[in-house]
Coordinates of C-alpha atoms in Angstrom, one line a residue:
M1 CA 67.3 323.1 102.7
A2 CA 65.5 326.4 103.2
P3 CA 66.0 328.3 106.5
E4 CA 63.7 327.1 109.3
T5 CA 60.3 328.6 109.5
Q6 CA 57.1 327.6 111.3
A7 CA 55.4 324.6 109.7
H8 CA 52.2 326.6 109.2
G9 CA 53.9 329.9 108.2
P10 CA 53.8 331.4 104.8
T11 CA 57.1 329.8 103.8
P12 CA 57.2 326.0 104.5
R13 CA 60.4 324.1 105.2
Y14 CA 61.5 322.0 102.3
F15 CA 63.3 318.7 102.6
T16 CA 64.9 316.2 100.2
W17 CA 64.4 312.4 100.3
E18 CA 67.9 312.0 101.5
E19 CA 67.1 314.1 104.6
V20 CA 63.9 312.1 105.2
A21 CA 65.7 308.7 104.8
Q22 CA 68.3 309.7 107.4
R23 CA 65.4 310.0 110.0
S24 CA 64.5 306.3 109.9
G25 CA 64.8 305.8 113.7
R26 CA 68.3 304.5 114.0
D27 CA 69.3 307.7 115.8
K28 CA 66.0 308.0 117.6
E29 CA 64.5 310.7 115.3
R30 CA 61.8 309.5 113.0
W31 CA 60.2 311.2 110.0
L32 CA 57.8 310.0 107.3
V33 CA 56.0 311.4 104.3
I34 CA 52.3 311.4 103.5
D35 CA 51.1 313.2 100.3
R36 CA 54.4 315.0 100.1
K37 CA 54.0 316.4 103.6
V38 CA 56.8 315.6 106.1
Y39 CA 55.9 314.6 109.6
N40 CA 58.1 314.2 112.7
I41 CA 56.7 311.1 114.4
S42 CA 59.5 310.6 116.9
E43 CA 57.4 311.3 120.0
F44 CA 54.0 310.3 118.5
T45 CA 54.9 306.7 117.9
R46 CA 54.1 305.8 121.5
R47 CA 50.7 307.4 121.3
H48 CA 49.8 306.0 117.9
P49 CA 46.4 304.1 118.2
G50 CA 47.6 301.4 115.8
G51 CA 50.8 300.8 117.8
S52 CA 54.2 302.3 117.8
R53 CA 56.0 299.6 115.7
V54 CA 53.7 299.7 112.7
L55 CA 54.3 303.5 112.4
S56 CA 58.1 303.1 113.0
H57 CA 58.3 300.6 110.2
Y58 CA 57.7 303.5 107.7
A59 CA 60.1 305.9 109.3
G60 CA 62.3 307.5 106.7
Q61 CA 59.9 306.5 103.9
D62 CA 56.8 307.5 102.0
A63 CA 53.8 306.2 103.9
T64 CA 51.0 307.6 101.7
D65 CA 49.5 304.2 100.5
P66 CA 49.6 302.5 103.9
F67 CA 48.0 305.6 105.5
V68 CA 45.2 305.4 103.0
A69 CA 44.8 301.6 103.4
F70 CA 44.6 301.6 107.2
H71 CA 42.4 304.7 108.1
I72 CA 38.7 305.1 107.8
N73 CA 38.3 308.9 108.5
K74 CA 41.5 310.2 106.8
G75 CA 40.4 313.9 107.0
L76 CA 40.0 313.7 110.8
V77 CA 43.3 311.9 111.2
K78 CA 45.1 314.5 109.2
K79 CA 43.8 317.2 111.5
Y80 CA 45.4 315.5 114.5
M81 CA 48.6 315.1 112.4
N82 CA 48.9 318.9 111.9
S83 CA 50.9 319.2 115.2
L84 CA 53.4 316.7 113.7
L85 CA 53.9 318.5 110.4
I86 CA 57.3 320.0 110.0
G87 CA 57.4 320.8 106.2
E88 CA 57.1 319.2 102.8
L89 CA 59.2 317.8 100.0
S90 CA 61.1 320.3 97.9
P91 CA 59.3 321.0 94.6
E92 CA 62.0 319.3 92.6
Q93 CA 61.7 316.1 94.6
P94 CA 59.6 313.2 93.3
S95 CA 56.5 312.2 95.4
F96 CA 58.2 309.0 96.5
E97 CA 61.5 307.3 96.6
P98 CA 63.3 306.1 93.4
T99 CA 63.1 302.5 94.8
K100 CA 59.3 302.6 94.1
N101 CA 57.6 302.0 90.7
K102 CA 55.9 305.3 89.9
E103 CA 53.7 304.1 87.1
L104 CA 52.5 301.1 89.1
T105 CA 51.8 303.3 92.1
D106 CA 49.9 305.9 90.1
E107 CA 47.8 303.2 88.4
F108 CA 47.1 301.5 91.7
R109 CA 45.9 304.8 93.2
E110 CA 43.6 305.2 90.2
L111 CA 42.4 301.6 90.8
R112 CA 41.7 302.4 94.4
A113 CA 39.6 305.4 93.4
T114 CA 37.7 303.2 91.0
V115 CA 37.1 300.6 93.7
E116 CA 35.7 303.2 96.0
Q117 CA 33.4 304.6 93.3
M118 CA 32.1 301.0 92.7
G119 CA 31.1 300.8 96.3
L120 CA 33.4 297.9 97.0
M121 CA 34.7 299.4 100.3
K122 CA 31.1 299.3 101.7
A123 CA 30.1 296.2 103.7
N124 CA 26.9 294.2 103.4
H125 CA 25.9 294.1 107.1
V126 CA 23.6 291.1 106.5
F127 CA 26.6 289.0 105.4
F128 CA 28.5 289.6 108.6
L129 CA 25.3 289.2 110.8
L130 CA 24.7 285.8 109.3
H131 CA 28.4 284.8 109.9
L132 CA 28.0 285.9 113.5
L133 CA 24.7 284.1 114.0
H134 CA 26.1 280.8 112.5
I135 CA 29.0 281.0 115.0
L136 CA 26.7 281.6 117.9
L137 CA 24.4 278.8 116.7
L138 CA 27.2 276.3 116.5
D139 CA 28.4 277.4 120.0
V140 CA 25.0 276.7 121.5
V141 CA 24.5 273.4 119.6
A142 CA 27.9 272.2 120.9
W143 CA 26.8 272.6 124.4
L144 CA 23.3 271.2 123.8
T145 CA 24.9 268.1 122.3
L146 CA 26.5 267.2 125.6
W147 CA 23.5 268.3 127.7
I148 CA 21.0 266.2 125.7
F149 CA 23.0 263.2 124.6
G150 CA 25.5 262.9 127.4
T151 CA 29.2 262.7 127.4
S152 CA 29.9 259.4 125.7
F153 CA 32.4 259.3 122.8
M154 CA 30.1 260.3 119.8
P155 CA 28.5 263.4 121.5
L156 CA 31.9 264.5 122.8
L157 CA 33.4 264.1 119.3
L158 CA 30.6 266.1 117.7
C159 CA 30.9 268.8 120.4
T160 CA 34.7 269.0 119.8
V161 CA 34.3 269.5 116.1
L162 CA 31.6 272.1 116.6
L163 CA 33.7 274.1 119.2
T164 CA 36.7 273.9 116.9
T165 CA 34.7 275.3 114.1
V166 CA 33.4 278.1 116.4
Q167 CA 36.8 279.1 117.4
V168 CA 38.2 279.2 113.9
Q169 CA 35.2 281.0 112.3
A170 CA 35.2 283.5 115.2
G171 CA 38.9 284.0 114.4
W172 CA 38.0 284.9 110.8
L173 CA 35.2 287.2 111.9
Q174 CA 37.2 289.1 114.5
H175 CA 39.7 289.7 111.6
D176 CA 37.0 291.5 109.7
F177 CA 36.1 293.8 112.7
G178 CA 39.8 294.3 113.5
H179 CA 40.4 295.6 110.0
L180 CA 37.5 298.1 110.4
S181 CA 35.9 296.5 107.3
V182 CA 32.3 296.1 108.6
F183 CA 31.1 299.5 109.9
S184 CA 31.9 303.0 108.7
S185 CA 32.5 303.9 112.4
S186 CA 35.7 302.9 114.1
M187 CA 33.8 302.7 117.4
W188 CA 31.4 300.0 116.3
N189 CA 34.2 298.0 114.6
H190 CA 36.2 298.1 117.9
L191 CA 33.3 297.1 120.0
L192 CA 32.4 294.1 118.0
H193 CA 36.0 293.2 117.7
H194 CA 36.3 293.1 121.5
F195 CA 33.1 290.9 121.6
V196 CA 34.2 288.4 119.0
I197 CA 37.9 288.0 119.8
G198 CA 37.5 288.6 123.6
H199 CA 34.2 287.0 124.6
L200 CA 34.0 284.3 121.9
K201 CA 37.7 283.4 121.8
G202 CA 39.3 284.6 125.0
V203 CA 42.0 286.6 123.2
P204 CA 43.0 290.3 123.6
A205 CA 42.1 292.6 120.8
S206 CA 45.1 294.8 121.5
W207 CA 47.5 291.9 121.1
W208 CA 46.0 291.1 117.7
N209 CA 46.2 294.7 116.6
H210 CA 49.8 295.0 117.8
L211 CA 50.9 292.0 115.6
H212 CA 48.6 292.0 112.7
F213 CA 49.0 295.6 111.6
Q214 CA 52.7 295.2 111.5
H215 CA 52.2 292.1 109.3
H216 CA 50.1 294.1 106.8
A217 CA 52.4 297.1 106.8
K218 CA 55.5 295.1 105.8
P219 CA 54.6 291.5 105.0
N220 CA 57.4 289.0 104.9
C221 CA 59.9 291.7 105.8
F222 CA 62.4 290.3 108.4
R223 CA 62.5 292.3 111.6
K224 CA 59.3 294.1 110.6
D225 CA 56.7 291.4 110.1
P226 CA 56.2 289.5 113.4
D227 CA 54.6 286.6 111.5
I228 CA 58.0 285.5 110.4
N229 CA 59.7 285.9 113.8
M230 CA 60.1 282.1 113.8
H231 CA 63.1 282.8 111.6
P232 CA 65.8 282.0 112.6
I233 CA 65.1 280.4 116.0
F234 CA 62.8 277.6 114.7
F235 CA 62.9 277.8 110.9
S236 CA 65.0 279.2 108.1
L237 CA 62.6 281.1 105.8
G238 CA 62.9 282.6 102.4
K239 CA 65.7 282.0 99.9
I240 CA 67.6 285.3 100.6
L241 CA 67.3 285.0 104.3
S242 CA 68.3 281.3 104.2
V243 CA 71.5 282.1 102.3
E244 CA 72.3 284.9 104.7
L245 CA 71.8 282.6 107.7
G246 CA 74.0 279.9 106.2
K247 CA 76.8 282.3 105.3
Q248 CA 76.7 283.5 108.9
K249 CA 77.2 279.9 110.0
K250 CA 74.1 280.1 112.3
K251 CA 72.3 276.9 113.2
Y252 CA 69.7 277.1 115.9
M253 CA 67.8 274.1 114.5
P254 CA 68.6 271.4 111.9
Y255 CA 66.9 273.5 109.2
N256 CA 67.5 270.9 106.5
H257 CA 64.9 268.8 108.3
Q258 CA 62.4 271.7 109.0
H259 CA 59.9 270.3 106.5
K260 CA 59.6 267.3 108.8
Y261 CA 59.5 268.9 112.3
F262 CA 57.1 271.6 111.0
F263 CA 54.4 268.9 111.6
L264 CA 55.4 268.8 115.3
I265 CA 56.1 272.4 116.3
G266 CA 54.1 274.3 113.6
P267 CA 50.4 273.5 113.2
P268 CA 49.8 271.6 116.4
A269 CA 51.8 273.8 118.8
L270 CA 51.3 277.4 118.0
V271 CA 47.9 278.0 119.7
P272 CA 47.9 275.6 122.7
F273 CA 51.6 275.9 123.6
F274 CA 52.4 279.5 122.7
F275 CA 49.4 281.8 122.1
Q276 CA 47.4 280.3 124.9
W277 CA 49.8 281.6 127.6
Y278 CA 51.4 284.5 125.8
V279 CA 48.2 286.5 125.5
F280 CA 48.0 286.6 129.3
Y281 CA 51.6 287.7 129.6
F282 CA 50.8 290.4 127.0
V283 CA 47.7 291.9 128.8
F284 CA 49.4 292.0 132.2
K285 CA 52.7 293.4 130.9
R286 CA 50.9 296.2 129.0
K287 CA 48.1 296.6 131.6
K288 CA 45.3 296.0 129.0
W289 CA 42.6 295.7 131.6
V290 CA 39.6 296.1 129.2
D291 CA 41.0 293.2 127.2
L292 CA 41.4 291.1 130.3
A293 CA 37.8 291.7 131.3
W294 CA 36.6 290.5 127.9
M295 CA 38.9 287.5 128.2
T296 CA 37.6 286.7 131.7
S297 CA 34.0 286.7 130.4
F298 CA 35.0 284.0 127.9
Y299 CA 36.7 281.8 130.4
A300 CA 33.9 282.3 133.0
R301 CA 31.3 281.3 130.4
V302 CA 33.0 278.1 129.1
F303 CA 33.9 277.1 132.7
L304 CA 30.4 277.5 134.0
T305 CA 28.8 275.8 131.1
Y306 CA 31.1 272.8 130.6
V307 CA 32.5 271.9 134.0
P308 CA 29.1 270.8 135.3
L309 CA 28.8 268.4 132.4
L310 CA 32.4 267.1 132.2
G311 CA 34.0 267.8 135.5
L312 CA 37.2 269.9 135.7
K313 CA 39.5 267.3 134.2
G314 CA 37.1 266.6 131.4
F315 CA 36.7 270.3 130.6
L316 CA 40.4 270.9 130.5
G317 CA 40.9 267.9 128.2
L318 CA 38.2 269.2 125.9
F319 CA 39.6 272.7 125.9
F320 CA 43.1 271.5 125.1
I321 CA 41.9 269.3 122.2
V322 CA 39.8 272.2 120.7
R323 CA 42.8 274.5 120.9
L324 CA 45.0 271.8 119.3
L325 CA 42.6 271.3 116.4
E326 CA 42.0 275.1 116.0
S327 CA 45.8 275.5 115.8
N328 CA 46.1 273.1 113.0
W329 CA 43.3 274.7 111.0
F330 CA 44.6 278.2 111.7
V331 CA 48.3 277.6 110.8
W332 CA 47.7 275.8 107.6
V333 CA 45.4 278.5 106.3
T334 CA 47.4 281.5 107.4
Q335 CA 50.8 280.2 106.3
M336 CA 49.8 278.9 102.8
N337 CA 49.7 282.4 101.5
H338 CA 53.0 283.6 102.8
I339 CA 55.7 281.0 103.6
P340 CA 56.1 280.0 99.9
M341 CA 56.5 283.7 98.9
H342 CA 59.4 286.2 98.8
M343 CA 61.0 287.1 102.1
D344 CA 63.8 289.6 102.7
H345 CA 64.8 292.6 104.7
D346 CA 62.7 295.7 104.0
Q347 CA 63.8 297.0 100.5
N348 CA 61.3 300.0 100.6
V349 CA 59.6 299.1 97.4
D350 CA 56.1 300.4 96.5
W351 CA 52.9 299.3 98.3
V352 CA 51.7 297.0 95.4
S353 CA 55.0 295.2 95.0
T354 CA 55.4 294.9 98.8
Q355 CA 52.1 293.2 99.1
I356 CA 51.9 291.0 96.0
Q357 CA 55.4 289.6 96.3
A358 CA 54.6 288.4 99.8
T359 CA 51.1 286.9 99.1
C360 CA 49.3 284.4 96.9
N361 CA 45.7 283.3 96.4
V362 CA 43.8 280.0 96.6
H363 CA 41.0 279.4 94.1
K364 CA 37.6 280.6 94.9
S365 CA 34.8 278.1 95.9
A366 CA 32.0 278.2 98.5
F367 CA 34.0 275.8 100.7
N368 CA 37.3 277.6 100.3
D369 CA 35.8 281.0 101.1
W370 CA 34.2 279.6 104.3
F371 CA 37.1 277.4 105.4
T372 CA 39.6 280.2 105.0
G373 CA 37.4 283.2 106.0
H374 CA 38.0 284.5 102.5
L375 CA 41.8 284.6 103.2
N376 CA 42.1 282.6 100.0
F377 CA 41.9 286.1 98.4
Q378 CA 45.1 287.2 100.3
I379 CA 46.4 289.4 97.4
E380 CA 43.2 291.5 97.4
H381 CA 43.0 291.6 101.2
H382 CA 46.6 292.9 101.5
L383 CA 46.1 295.6 98.8
F384 CA 42.8 296.7 100.3
P385 CA 42.9 295.6 104.0
M386 CA 39.7 297.5 104.9
M387 CA 37.7 296.0 102.0
P388 CA 34.8 293.7 103.2
R389 CA 35.8 290.2 102.4
H390 CA 32.6 289.5 100.3
N391 CA 33.9 291.9 97.7
Y392 CA 37.4 290.4 97.2
H393 CA 36.2 288.3 94.2
K394 CA 34.8 291.4 92.6
V395 CA 38.0 293.4 92.6
A396 CA 40.2 290.4 91.8
P397 CA 39.9 290.8 87.9
L398 CA 41.0 294.4 88.2
V399 CA 44.0 293.4 90.3
K400 CA 44.9 290.7 87.8
S401 CA 44.7 293.2 85.0
L402 CA 47.0 295.6 86.8
C403 CA 49.5 292.8 87.5
A404 CA 49.5 291.5 83.9
K405 CA 50.1 295.0 82.6
H406 CA 53.2 295.4 84.8
G407 CA 54.5 291.9 84.5
I408 CA 53.8 291.0 88.1
E409 CA 53.0 287.3 88.8
Y410 CA 49.5 286.9 90.2
Q411 CA 49.5 283.5 91.9
S412 CA 46.4 281.5 92.6
K413 CA 46.3 277.7 93.3
P414 CA 44.1 274.9 94.6
L415 CA 43.8 274.6 98.4
L416 CA 45.6 271.3 98.8
S417 CA 48.4 272.5 96.5
A418 CA 48.8 275.6 98.7
F419 CA 49.1 273.4 101.8
A420 CA 51.7 271.2 100.0
D421 CA 53.7 274.3 98.9
I422 CA 54.3 275.1 102.6
I423 CA 56.2 271.9 103.0
H424 CA 57.9 272.1 99.6
S425 CA 59.2 275.6 100.3
L426 CA 60.4 274.7 103.8
K427 CA 62.3 271.8 102.3
D428 CA 63.8 274.1 99.7
Y429 CA 64.8 276.8 102.2
G430 CA 66.4 274.2 104.4
Q431 CA 68.5 272.9 101.6
I432 CA 69.5 276.4 100.5
W433 CA 70.6 277.1 104.1
L434 CA 72.6 273.9 104.3
D435 CA 74.4 274.6 101.0
A436 CA 75.3 278.1 102.2
Y437 CA 76.3 276.8 105.6
L438 CA 78.6 274.2 104.2
H439 CA 80.0 275.8 101.1
Q440 CA 79.8 279.6 101.3

């Protein structure tokens, strides 16, 4: 390594990949590489707007592709990053680690440039306005149903269905704003994100950001993707992780029956029995008072509009049933793309491989697009997380072509088959765990 000089001096400091890899955070110091520039993020992680963990997940690695994928104004961000710059890779060093496919990475970056030139990163604001209006309309109709027709069984049933649809569709819409995929300005995306997730759903935006960006950075990577944190306490997930768990003789649950108890502690329980209380713990622990204010506006609104019609007990019963139904809808849709896919510890492979091996698609149809919030195009969404969802189907043929050229499986299946694959994969993982537990 060259003698130390100032990062902005005439002679930059040069580093090797071996030196960068040693600063992965295990000894507190953290470096990462973007466009061959080496940054010391050890102190910055706590101030990172996207959260400390998502940044730390790339410590000791090249982070060029996720940096491009997650930031709108990259030039402005890089100016703020100048104070973190400590040098660059030595001229003889490759631009990224040998664990990453150079040809695939280069071609994906060309594809991304093509996608931007085609205008596929630009949103159709009318599309998102109509989605917001249909959510607001259903919300009003749900209340009017009880106000006009009373609180007998049929009006109450219709109101429950409408409110469940509102909650789920608002969940898909907040996802768009959270990914900064609607407006070219971060400020407007953040403001609408707070409104939709906070006022329409009663959920803190900061909590969603904290979890979801980690998921996108390292999907299905154990200890880095919080979406698979149910392994190993509740479920044994992935073939590799299940063998590992079995060999360690760990048994927190009867995993060989997990495809059965999934129906009890999975879809019905996640939202009403975990998310519902945990979001309050999150905002108070982290002192997210702006989020708390938005959440309070939601609870005040639904309380003041429904308690006069149903009474307190009736309102609480309705609220619980809506959360229960929402939870089923949410879990089946969000897990169909990931649970059947590859899971492992972080192997530091390239961006494309990281995303595609952890995701699969569901066939396009008008119903599937609406029902899943276009998350049936999970592959395209993970490769281009800031792309407006109405453009996923346009980029899909280009992604398929890239996968075919490099021998990567591009999975797409019918909606019901995707649901069934959750159960089939859980059964397989449970059996793999049992075999390793008993015989290895």
